[in-house]
Amino acid sequence: MTTASIRLGDDAPNFTAQTTQGPVDFYQWKAGKWAILFSHPKDFTPVCTTELGRVAGLKPEFEKRNCKVMGLSVDPLDSHKRWEQDIADVTGNAVNFPMIADADHKVSDLYGMIHPNANDTQTVRSVFVVGPDNKVKLTLTYPASTGRNFEEILRVIDSLQLTSSYSVSTPADWKPGEEVIIANTISDEDAKKRFPKGFVAKKPYLRVTPQPNL
Ligand code: BEZ
């Protein structure tokens, strides 16, 4: 039974692993950048094929956000390597990030990526966004039957990066460029100085301002 439970704000556990791009030490590989570690259930499966091609196609978007990406499944390295050709054939995108071959479940157990009541041998679709400080900033868990929305993951990274630099949060369905919410720890007087574009108080506890870094 897997007991790992990784929560927001925890240190992302470091590990060493064999990947399609050679052996990695996770902390050394991410080297102070943002990182996404995501698992998929199984090689040569349809949803996973579309997901990995999509992530490969989004590489410029991850790079713009100073973010590296690493995939994982419990299949062996030779299987990952053979599957990469199919992913390129189907999606038009060559896989351009390392995929961990976690046949011994070392990393998937460390991160709680196997949910035995869903499937006791395959990883679920987990996502961990890890900050430059190696702390976990986001966790997501999807079932095998549902491919993830990687635009949403980019959107969350945009929010995480913005809210780590300014005293703001982002509202429901926020997209980059839209107004943001001023933290309630900031007084109106201070908000006038920090947010020179001004703000609107919809309620005393809900003050919105244009995105401050634009
Ligand atoms: C898929 O990627 O399509 C898939 C993987 C494992 C179980 C079910 C579907």
Coordinates of C-alpha atoms and ligand atoms in Angstrom, one line a residue:
M1 CA 0.0 0.0 0.0
T2 CA 1.4 3.4 -1.0
T3 CA 1.4 5.8 1.9
A4 CA 3.2 8.9 0.4
S5 CA 1.1 12.0 0.7
I6 CA 2.7 15.1 -0.7
R7 CA 1.0 18.3 0.2
L8 CA 1.3 21.9 -1.0
G9 CA 4.2 23.6 0.6
D10 CA 6.1 20.3 1.2
D11 CA 9.6 19.9 -0.1
A12 CA 9.4 17.9 -3.3
P13 CA 11.4 14.8 -2.5
N14 CA 14.6 14.5 -4.4
F15 CA 15.4 11.3 -6.3
T16 CA 17.7 9.8 -8.8
A17 CA 16.2 7.9 -11.7
Q18 CA 16.9 6.4 -15.1
T19 CA 15.3 8.4 -17.9
T20 CA 15.1 8.5 -21.7
Q21 CA 17.7 11.3 -21.5
G22 CA 20.1 9.4 -19.1
P23 CA 20.3 9.2 -15.4
V24 CA 19.0 12.3 -13.5
D25 CA 19.2 13.7 -10.0
F26 CA 15.9 15.7 -9.8
Y27 CA 17.2 18.7 -7.9
Q28 CA 20.3 18.9 -10.1
W29 CA 18.3 18.6 -13.2
K30 CA 15.8 21.3 -12.3
A31 CA 18.6 23.5 -11.1
G32 CA 16.6 26.2 -9.4
K33 CA 13.9 26.4 -12.1
W34 CA 10.2 25.6 -12.0
A35 CA 9.5 22.0 -12.8
I36 CA 6.6 19.8 -13.7
L37 CA 6.8 16.1 -12.8
F38 CA 3.9 14.2 -14.3
S39 CA 3.0 10.5 -14.4
H40 CA 1.0 8.5 -17.0
P41 CA -0.3 5.0 -16.6
K42 CA 1.3 3.0 -19.4
D43 CA 3.3 3.2 -22.6
F44 CA 1.6 2.4 -26.0
T45 CA -1.8 3.6 -24.7
P46 CA -4.0 6.1 -26.6
V47 CA -4.6 8.9 -24.1
C48 CA -1.0 8.9 -22.9
T49 CA 0.2 9.1 -26.5
T50 CA -1.8 12.3 -27.0
E51 CA -0.7 13.7 -23.7
L52 CA 3.0 13.3 -24.3
G53 CA 2.8 14.7 -27.8
R54 CA 1.0 17.7 -26.4
V55 CA 3.6 18.3 -23.7
A56 CA 6.3 18.1 -26.3
G57 CA 4.5 20.6 -28.5
L58 CA 4.2 23.0 -25.6
K59 CA 8.0 23.1 -24.9
P60 CA 8.4 26.7 -26.0
E61 CA 5.6 27.7 -23.5
F62 CA 7.3 25.9 -20.6
E63 CA 10.6 27.5 -21.5
K64 CA 9.0 30.9 -21.6
R65 CA 8.0 30.2 -18.0
N66 CA 11.5 29.0 -17.0
C67 CA 9.9 25.6 -16.4
K68 CA 11.3 22.1 -17.1
V69 CA 9.2 19.0 -17.6
M70 CA 9.7 15.4 -16.7
G71 CA 7.4 12.4 -17.4
L72 CA 7.2 9.1 -15.6
S73 CA 5.6 5.7 -15.9
V74 CA 6.4 2.3 -14.5
D75 CA 7.3 0.9 -17.9
P76 CA 11.0 0.2 -18.7
L77 CA 13.4 2.4 -20.7
D78 CA 13.4 0.4 -23.9
S79 CA 9.6 0.6 -24.0
H80 CA 9.6 4.4 -23.5
K81 CA 12.2 4.7 -26.3
R82 CA 10.2 2.6 -28.8
W83 CA 7.0 4.4 -27.9
E84 CA 8.5 7.8 -28.7
Q85 CA 8.4 7.1 -32.4
D86 CA 4.6 6.5 -32.2
I87 CA 4.2 9.7 -30.3
A88 CA 6.0 11.6 -33.0
D89 CA 4.1 9.8 -35.7
V90 CA 0.7 10.5 -34.2
T91 CA 1.1 14.0 -32.8
G92 CA 3.9 15.4 -35.0
N93 CA 5.9 16.2 -31.9
A94 CA 9.1 14.5 -31.0
V95 CA 9.3 13.9 -27.3
N96 CA 11.8 16.5 -26.0
F97 CA 11.8 15.9 -22.3
P98 CA 13.0 13.1 -20.1
M99 CA 10.7 10.2 -19.2
I100 CA 11.5 8.2 -16.1
A101 CA 11.5 4.4 -16.4
D102 CA 10.2 3.6 -12.9
A103 CA 9.8 -0.2 -13.1
D104 CA 10.8 -0.6 -9.4
H105 CA 8.2 2.1 -8.4
K106 CA 10.9 4.0 -6.5
V107 CA 9.7 7.5 -7.7
S108 CA 6.0 6.7 -8.0
D109 CA 5.9 5.4 -4.4
L110 CA 7.9 8.4 -3.2
Y111 CA 5.3 10.8 -4.8
G112 CA 2.2 8.6 -4.2
M113 CA 1.5 8.2 -7.9
I114 CA 0.1 4.7 -7.6
H115 CA -3.5 4.7 -6.2
P116 CA -4.1 1.0 -5.4
N117 CA -7.9 1.3 -5.5
A118 CA -7.7 2.7 -9.0
N119 CA -5.0 0.4 -10.2
D120 CA -2.4 -1.3 -8.1
T121 CA 0.3 -1.5 -10.7
Q122 CA 0.0 1.5 -12.9
T123 CA 0.6 5.2 -12.0
V124 CA -2.4 7.5 -12.2
R125 CA -2.2 10.8 -14.1
S126 CA -0.4 12.9 -11.4
V127 CA 1.0 16.4 -11.8
F128 CA 3.4 18.1 -9.4
V129 CA 4.4 21.6 -10.0
V130 CA 7.6 22.4 -8.1
G131 CA 8.9 25.9 -7.5
P132 CA 12.5 27.1 -7.8
D133 CA 12.7 26.6 -4.0
N134 CA 11.9 22.9 -4.6
K135 CA 8.6 23.2 -2.7
V136 CA 5.4 21.7 -4.1
K137 CA 3.2 24.4 -5.5
L138 CA 0.4 22.4 -7.2
T139 CA -0.8 18.8 -7.2
L140 CA -3.3 17.3 -9.6
T141 CA -4.6 13.8 -9.9
Y142 CA -6.6 12.6 -13.0
P143 CA -7.8 9.1 -13.7
A144 CA -6.4 7.0 -16.6
S145 CA -9.6 7.7 -18.7
T146 CA -9.2 11.4 -18.7
G147 CA -6.4 13.2 -20.5
R148 CA -5.1 16.4 -18.8
N149 CA -5.5 19.9 -20.0
F150 CA -2.0 21.2 -20.3
E151 CA -3.2 24.7 -21.1
E152 CA -4.7 24.7 -17.6
I153 CA -1.3 23.7 -16.2
L154 CA 0.3 26.6 -18.0
R155 CA -2.4 28.9 -16.7
V156 CA -1.7 27.8 -13.1
I157 CA 2.0 28.3 -13.6
D158 CA 1.2 31.9 -14.8
S159 CA -0.8 32.4 -11.6
L160 CA 1.8 30.9 -9.3
Q161 CA 4.6 33.0 -10.8
L162 CA 2.5 36.2 -10.7
T163 CA 1.3 35.7 -7.1
S164 CA 4.8 34.8 -5.9
S165 CA 6.0 38.2 -7.0
Y166 CA 3.0 40.5 -6.1
S167 CA 0.5 40.6 -3.2
V168 CA -2.3 39.4 -5.4
S169 CA -4.4 36.3 -6.1
T170 CA -6.2 35.3 -9.3
P171 CA -10.0 34.9 -9.5
A172 CA -12.0 32.0 -10.9
D173 CA -11.2 31.3 -14.6
W174 CA -8.5 34.0 -14.6
K175 CA -6.3 34.2 -17.7
P176 CA -3.1 36.2 -18.1
G177 CA -3.9 39.8 -18.8
E178 CA -7.1 39.9 -16.8
E179 CA -7.6 41.7 -13.5
V180 CA -6.4 40.2 -10.2
I181 CA -7.4 40.4 -6.6
I182 CA -5.4 42.5 -4.1
A183 CA -4.4 40.5 -0.9
N184 CA -6.4 41.4 2.2
T185 CA -3.2 42.0 4.1
I186 CA -2.7 45.1 2.1
S187 CA -4.5 48.3 3.4
D188 CA -6.3 50.6 0.9
E189 CA -3.6 53.2 1.5
D190 CA -0.8 50.7 0.7
A191 CA -2.7 49.3 -2.3
K192 CA -2.8 52.8 -3.8
K193 CA 1.0 52.9 -3.7
R194 CA 1.6 49.3 -4.8
F195 CA -1.0 49.3 -7.6
P196 CA -0.7 52.6 -9.3
K197 CA -3.2 51.6 -12.0
G198 CA -5.8 51.8 -9.3
F199 CA -8.3 49.3 -7.9
V200 CA -12.0 48.8 -7.5
A201 CA -13.4 47.6 -4.2
K202 CA -16.3 45.3 -5.2
K203 CA -16.6 44.5 -1.5
P204 CA -14.2 45.6 1.3
Y205 CA -12.6 42.1 1.0
L206 CA -12.6 41.9 -2.8
R207 CA -10.5 44.6 -4.5
V208 CA -9.5 44.1 -8.1
T209 CA -6.7 45.8 -10.0
P210 CA -5.2 45.3 -13.5
Q211 CA -2.5 42.7 -13.7
P212 CA 0.4 44.6 -12.1
N213 CA 3.3 43.3 -14.3
L214 CA 1.9 44.4 -17.6
Ligands
BEZ1 C1 -4.7 5.6 -22.1 O1 -3.7 6.3 -22.1 O2 -5.4 5.6 -23.1 C2 -5.0 4.6 -21.0 C3 -3.9 4.2 -20.2 C4 -4.2 3.3 -19.2 C5 -5.5 2.9 -19.0 C6 -6.5 3.4 -19.8 C7 -6.2 4.2 -20.8

